[in-house]
Coordinates of C-alpha atoms and ligand atoms in Angstrom, one line a residue:
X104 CA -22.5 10.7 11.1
X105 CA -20.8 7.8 13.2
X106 CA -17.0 8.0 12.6
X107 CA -15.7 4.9 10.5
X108 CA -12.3 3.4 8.8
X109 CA -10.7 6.0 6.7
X110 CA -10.4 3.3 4.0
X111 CA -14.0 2.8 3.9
X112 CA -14.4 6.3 3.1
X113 CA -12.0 6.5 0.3
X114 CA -13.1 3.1 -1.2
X115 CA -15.8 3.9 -3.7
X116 CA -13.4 6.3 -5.4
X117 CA -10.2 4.6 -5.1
X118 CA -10.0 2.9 -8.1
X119 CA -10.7 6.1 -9.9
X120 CA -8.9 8.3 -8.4
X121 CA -5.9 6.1 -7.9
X122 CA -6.1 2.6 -9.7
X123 CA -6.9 3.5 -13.4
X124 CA -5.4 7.1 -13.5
X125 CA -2.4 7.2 -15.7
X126 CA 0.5 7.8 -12.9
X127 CA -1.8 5.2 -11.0
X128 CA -1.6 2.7 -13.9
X129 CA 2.4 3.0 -14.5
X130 CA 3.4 2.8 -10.8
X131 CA 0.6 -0.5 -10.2
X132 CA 2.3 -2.0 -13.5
X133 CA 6.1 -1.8 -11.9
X134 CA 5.0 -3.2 -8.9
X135 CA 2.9 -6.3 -11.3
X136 CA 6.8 -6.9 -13.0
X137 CA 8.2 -7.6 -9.5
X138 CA 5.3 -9.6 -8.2
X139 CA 5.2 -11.9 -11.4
X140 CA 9.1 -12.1 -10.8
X141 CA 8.4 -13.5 -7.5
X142 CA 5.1 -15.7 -7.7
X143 CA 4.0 -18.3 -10.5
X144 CA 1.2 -20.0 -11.4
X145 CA 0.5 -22.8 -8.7
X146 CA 1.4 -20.5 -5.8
X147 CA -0.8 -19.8 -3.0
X148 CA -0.2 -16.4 -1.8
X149 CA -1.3 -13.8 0.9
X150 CA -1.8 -10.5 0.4
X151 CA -2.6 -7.8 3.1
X152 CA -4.5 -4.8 2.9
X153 CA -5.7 -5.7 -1.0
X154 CA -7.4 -2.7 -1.3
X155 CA -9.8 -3.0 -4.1
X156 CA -8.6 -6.1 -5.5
X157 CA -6.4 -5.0 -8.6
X158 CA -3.5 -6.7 -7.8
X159 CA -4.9 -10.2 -6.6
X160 CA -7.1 -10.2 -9.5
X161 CA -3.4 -9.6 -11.9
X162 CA -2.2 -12.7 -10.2
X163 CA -5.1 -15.0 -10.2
X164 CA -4.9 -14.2 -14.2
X165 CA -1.6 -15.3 -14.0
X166 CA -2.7 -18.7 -12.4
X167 CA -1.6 -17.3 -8.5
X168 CA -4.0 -18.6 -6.0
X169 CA -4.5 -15.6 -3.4
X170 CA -6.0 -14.9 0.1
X171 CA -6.7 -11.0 -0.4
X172 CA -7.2 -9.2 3.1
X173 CA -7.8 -6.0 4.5
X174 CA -9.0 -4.7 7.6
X175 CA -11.9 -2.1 5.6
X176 CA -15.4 -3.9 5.1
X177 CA -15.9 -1.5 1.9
X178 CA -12.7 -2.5 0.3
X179 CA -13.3 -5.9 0.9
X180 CA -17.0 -5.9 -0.7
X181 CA -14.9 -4.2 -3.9
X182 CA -12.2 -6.8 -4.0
X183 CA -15.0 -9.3 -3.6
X184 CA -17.2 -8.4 -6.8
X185 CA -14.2 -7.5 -8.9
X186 CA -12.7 -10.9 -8.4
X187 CA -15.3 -13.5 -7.7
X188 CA -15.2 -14.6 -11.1
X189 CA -11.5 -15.7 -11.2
X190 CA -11.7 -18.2 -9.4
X191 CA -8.4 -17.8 -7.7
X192 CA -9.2 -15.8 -5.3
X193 CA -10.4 -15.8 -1.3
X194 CA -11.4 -12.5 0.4
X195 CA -11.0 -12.2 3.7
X196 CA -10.9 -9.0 6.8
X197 CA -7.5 -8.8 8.7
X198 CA -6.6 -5.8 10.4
X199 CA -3.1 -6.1 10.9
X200 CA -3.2 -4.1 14.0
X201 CA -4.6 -7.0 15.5
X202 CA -2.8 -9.9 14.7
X203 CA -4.6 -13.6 15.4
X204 CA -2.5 -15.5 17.4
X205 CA -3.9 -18.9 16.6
X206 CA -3.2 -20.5 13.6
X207 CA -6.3 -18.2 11.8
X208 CA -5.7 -14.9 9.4
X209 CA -8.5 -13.6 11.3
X210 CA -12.1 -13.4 12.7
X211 CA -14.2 -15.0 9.8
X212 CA -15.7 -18.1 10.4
X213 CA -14.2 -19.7 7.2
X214 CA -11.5 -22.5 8.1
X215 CA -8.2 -21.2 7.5
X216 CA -5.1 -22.1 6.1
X217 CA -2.5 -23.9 8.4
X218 CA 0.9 -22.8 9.3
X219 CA 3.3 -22.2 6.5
X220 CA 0.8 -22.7 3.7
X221 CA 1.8 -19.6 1.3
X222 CA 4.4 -19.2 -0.6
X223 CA 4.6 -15.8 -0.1
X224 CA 3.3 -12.6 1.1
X225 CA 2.8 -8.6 -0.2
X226 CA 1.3 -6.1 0.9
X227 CA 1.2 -2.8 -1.9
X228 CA 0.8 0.6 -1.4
X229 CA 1.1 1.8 2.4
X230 CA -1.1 -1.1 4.5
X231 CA 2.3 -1.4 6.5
X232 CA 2.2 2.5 7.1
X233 CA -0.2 1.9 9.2
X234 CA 1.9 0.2 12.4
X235 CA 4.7 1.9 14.3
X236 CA 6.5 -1.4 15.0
X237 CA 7.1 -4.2 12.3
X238 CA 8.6 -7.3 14.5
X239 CA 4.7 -8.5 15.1
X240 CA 3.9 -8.7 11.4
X241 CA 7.2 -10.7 10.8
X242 CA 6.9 -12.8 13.2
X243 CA 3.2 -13.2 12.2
X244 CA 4.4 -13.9 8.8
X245 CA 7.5 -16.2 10.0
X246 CA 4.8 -18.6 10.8
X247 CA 2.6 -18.7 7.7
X248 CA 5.2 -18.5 4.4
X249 CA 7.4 -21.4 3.8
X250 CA 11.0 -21.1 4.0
X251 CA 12.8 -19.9 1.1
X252 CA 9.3 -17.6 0.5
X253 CA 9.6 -14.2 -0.2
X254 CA 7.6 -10.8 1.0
X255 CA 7.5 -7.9 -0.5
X256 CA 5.8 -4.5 0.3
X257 CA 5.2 -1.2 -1.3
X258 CA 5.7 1.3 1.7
X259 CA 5.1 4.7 2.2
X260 CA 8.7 6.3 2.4
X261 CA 10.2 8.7 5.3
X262 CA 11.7 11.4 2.7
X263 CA 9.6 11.6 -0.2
X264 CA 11.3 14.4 -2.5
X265 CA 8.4 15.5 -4.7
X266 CA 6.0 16.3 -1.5
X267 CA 9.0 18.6 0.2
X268 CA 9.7 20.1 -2.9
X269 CA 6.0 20.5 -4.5
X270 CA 4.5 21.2 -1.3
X271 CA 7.5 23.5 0.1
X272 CA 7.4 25.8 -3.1
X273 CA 4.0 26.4 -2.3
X274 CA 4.7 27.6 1.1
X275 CA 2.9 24.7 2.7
X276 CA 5.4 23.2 5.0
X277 CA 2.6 21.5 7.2
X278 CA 2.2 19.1 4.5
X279 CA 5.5 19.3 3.3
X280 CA 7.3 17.6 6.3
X281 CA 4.6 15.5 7.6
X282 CA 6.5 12.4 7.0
X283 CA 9.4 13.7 9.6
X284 CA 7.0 13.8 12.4
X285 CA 6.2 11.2 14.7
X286 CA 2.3 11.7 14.7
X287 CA 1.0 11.9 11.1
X288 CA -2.6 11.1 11.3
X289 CA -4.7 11.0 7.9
X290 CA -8.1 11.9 7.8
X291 CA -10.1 11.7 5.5
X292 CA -12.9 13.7 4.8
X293 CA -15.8 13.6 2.0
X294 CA -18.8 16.0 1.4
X295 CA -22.0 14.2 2.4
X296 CA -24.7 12.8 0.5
X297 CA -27.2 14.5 -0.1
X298 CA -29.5 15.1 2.4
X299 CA -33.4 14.2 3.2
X300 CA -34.2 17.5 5.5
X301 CA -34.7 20.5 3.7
X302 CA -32.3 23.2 2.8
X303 CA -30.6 24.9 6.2
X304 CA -31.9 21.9 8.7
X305 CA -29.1 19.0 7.6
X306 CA -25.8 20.6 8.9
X307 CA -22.7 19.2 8.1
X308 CA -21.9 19.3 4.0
X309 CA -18.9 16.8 5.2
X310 CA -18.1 13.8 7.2
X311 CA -15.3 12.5 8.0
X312 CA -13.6 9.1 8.7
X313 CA -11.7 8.0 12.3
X314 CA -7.7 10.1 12.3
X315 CA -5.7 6.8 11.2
X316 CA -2.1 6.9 12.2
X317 CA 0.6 6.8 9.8
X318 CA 3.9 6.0 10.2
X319 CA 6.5 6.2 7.3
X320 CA 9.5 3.6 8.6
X321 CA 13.2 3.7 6.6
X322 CA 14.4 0.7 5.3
X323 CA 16.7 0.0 7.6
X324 CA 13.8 0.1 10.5
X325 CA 12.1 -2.7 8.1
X326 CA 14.9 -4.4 7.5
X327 CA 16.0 -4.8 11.5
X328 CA 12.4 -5.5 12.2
X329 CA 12.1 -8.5 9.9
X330 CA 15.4 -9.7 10.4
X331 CA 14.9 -12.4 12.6
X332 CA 13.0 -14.4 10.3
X333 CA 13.8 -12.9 6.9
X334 CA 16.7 -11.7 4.6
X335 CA 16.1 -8.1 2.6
X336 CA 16.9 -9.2 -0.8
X337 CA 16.0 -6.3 -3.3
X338 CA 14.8 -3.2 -2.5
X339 CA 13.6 0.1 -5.4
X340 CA 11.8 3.3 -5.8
X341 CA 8.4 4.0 -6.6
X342 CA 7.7 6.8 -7.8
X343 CA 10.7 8.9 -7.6
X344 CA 10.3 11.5 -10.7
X345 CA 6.3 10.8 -10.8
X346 CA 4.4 12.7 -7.8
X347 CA 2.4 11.8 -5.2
X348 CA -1.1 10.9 -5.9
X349 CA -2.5 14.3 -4.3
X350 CA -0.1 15.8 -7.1
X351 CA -1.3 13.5 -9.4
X352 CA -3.8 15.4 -11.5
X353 CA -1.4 18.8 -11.5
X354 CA 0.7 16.5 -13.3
X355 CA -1.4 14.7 -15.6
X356 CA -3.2 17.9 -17.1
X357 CA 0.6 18.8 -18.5
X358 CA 1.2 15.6 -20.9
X359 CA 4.3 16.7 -21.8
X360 CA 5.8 17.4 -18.5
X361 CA 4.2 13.7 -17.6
X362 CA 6.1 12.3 -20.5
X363 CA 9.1 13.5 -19.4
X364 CA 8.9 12.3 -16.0
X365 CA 7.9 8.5 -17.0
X366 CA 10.9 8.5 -19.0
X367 CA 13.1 9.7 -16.2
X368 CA 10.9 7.1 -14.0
X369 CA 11.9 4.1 -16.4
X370 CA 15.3 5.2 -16.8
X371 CA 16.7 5.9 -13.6
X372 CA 13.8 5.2 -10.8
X373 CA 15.2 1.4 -10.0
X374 CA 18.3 2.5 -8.5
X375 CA 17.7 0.8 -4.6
X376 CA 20.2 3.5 -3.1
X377 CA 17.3 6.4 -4.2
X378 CA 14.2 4.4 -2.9
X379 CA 13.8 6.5 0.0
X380 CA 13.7 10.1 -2.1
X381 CA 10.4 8.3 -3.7
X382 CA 6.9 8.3 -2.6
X383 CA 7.4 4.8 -1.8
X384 CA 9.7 2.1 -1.3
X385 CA 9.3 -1.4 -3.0
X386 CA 11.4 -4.1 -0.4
X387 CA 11.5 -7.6 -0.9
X388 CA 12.2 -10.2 1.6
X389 CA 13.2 -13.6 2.0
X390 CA 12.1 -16.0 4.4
X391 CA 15.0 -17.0 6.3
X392 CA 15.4 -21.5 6.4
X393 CA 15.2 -21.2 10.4
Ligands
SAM550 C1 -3.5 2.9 -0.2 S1 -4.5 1.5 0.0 C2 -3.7 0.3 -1.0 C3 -4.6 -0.8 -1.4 C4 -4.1 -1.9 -2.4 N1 -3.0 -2.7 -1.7 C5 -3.6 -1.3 -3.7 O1 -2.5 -1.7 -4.1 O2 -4.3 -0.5 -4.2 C6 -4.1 0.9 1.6 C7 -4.9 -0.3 2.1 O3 -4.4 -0.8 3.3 C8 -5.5 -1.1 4.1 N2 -5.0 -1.1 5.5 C9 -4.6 0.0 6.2 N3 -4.3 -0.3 7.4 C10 -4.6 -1.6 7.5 C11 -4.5 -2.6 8.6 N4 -4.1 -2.2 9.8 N5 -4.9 -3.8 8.4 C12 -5.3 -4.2 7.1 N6 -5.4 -3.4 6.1 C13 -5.0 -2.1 6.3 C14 -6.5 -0.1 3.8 O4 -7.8 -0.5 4.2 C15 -6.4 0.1 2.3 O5 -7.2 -0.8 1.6

């Protein structure tokens, strides 16, 4: 089986396995409070790696005009069915490892919009995890979001508490620590379909996507990286007393214990100064008038 983008892999089961689990649902609905804070009906709005769609479809239902992009063909065909009716939306492939540098989003024959034609830009959920230096993707931005726009990203953070302390108790350090070193690579992996040849001749029961390298930057790496061109203006956790989501379903089979940590999660998981203990970071930018 030819190797291909982890996110194509994971995309058929993303939304259940992510999107409409209950941890999934709560964390997506904080991050849908700050982005209706930020963008109103009438904007025009870039989002990078959409993912499946969810939160471009939330704004186009809120009357937010968006250009959803991602650099994984499966996610896109998912974003693309699960919006087309809203009318509001425009699905397009950007790998942001690969930045255009003419005034396109990317290599799709569609015209694209011209320079500082959003309002804003996000980017939810780890797409930015995926580069090990930010300045390209501000600078990038710099040139399509009008001054006074703002930015805002959901990012994977450096020191996630729950995944040293869940993954330490059970004597797995390797995963534990991951985020410390400088080489993460994810791989995903997913047992095959099933296959044509009779028993014994197919051999592999799993394939596996290409290692994609992450890299988990603090806020004050994001911060210096965007600086030229933007101005950090809020920054909160994300999941600071709920888990991972490879923790997620040890956690939602106890409905008590998941209770508990929602209510801890409402009550004290906005405080900025704890945002990197969570599993990710929300940051919010604004685009400086220069
Ligand atoms: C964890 S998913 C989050 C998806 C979506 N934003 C959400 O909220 O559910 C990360 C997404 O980032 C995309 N991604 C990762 N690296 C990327 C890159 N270099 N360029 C564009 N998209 C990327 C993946 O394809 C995937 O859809």
């Amino acid at each position: 089986m030819t190797p291909q983008n982890a996110f194509d892999l994971l995309a058929s089961d993303y939304d259940e396995t992510f999107s409409y689990t209950p941890i999934g649902r709560y964390l997506r609905g904080r991050v849908h409070s700050r982005l209706e804070r930020l963008f109103r009906a009438g904007d025009h709005v870039l989002e990078l790696g959409c993912g499946t769609g969810e939160d471009a479809l939330r704004l186009a239902g809120r009357g937010v005009s968006v250009l959803a992009t991602d650099a994984s063909e499966a996610m896109l065909d998912i974003a693309q069915a699960k919006t087309a009716d809203s009318g509001r939306v425009r699905v397009e492939k950007l790998d942001l490892r690969m930045l255009p540098v003419s005034g396109d989003t990317g290599s799709t024959p569609n015209p694209q919009p011209s320079a500082l034609a959003f309002d804003g830009a996000f980017a939810n959920f780890g797409p930015l995890n995926g580069l090990d230096d930010w300045r390209p993707l501000a600078a990038w931005l710099s040139a399509r979001v009008k001054p006074g726009g703002m930015a805002a990203f959901g990012v994977m953070s450096p020191l996630c508490m729950w995944e040293m302390i869940w993954h330490g108790t059970h004597g797995d350090f390797k995963t534990a620590f991951r985020r410390w070193r400088k080489d993460t690579r994810f791989q995903p992996q997913k047992p095959s379909p099933p296959s044509p040849l009779p028993q014994g001749e197919g051999k592999s029961s799993r394939f596996a996507a290409e290692p994609f390298r992450v890299s988990y930057p603090t806020i004050r790496r994001l911060t210096r990286d965007f600086a030229p061109h933007f101005r950090r203006v809020h920054v909160e956790p994300l999941g600071l007393f709920l888990p991972p989501s490879d923790v997620f379903g040890g956690v939602e089979k106890r409905p008590g214990l998941l209770k508990v940590l929602m209510r801890l999660e409402d009550r004290f998981g906005r405080w900025g100064g704890l945002a990197l203990l969570a599993d990710h970071y929300w940051i919010e930018f604004e685009r400086l008038n220069r």
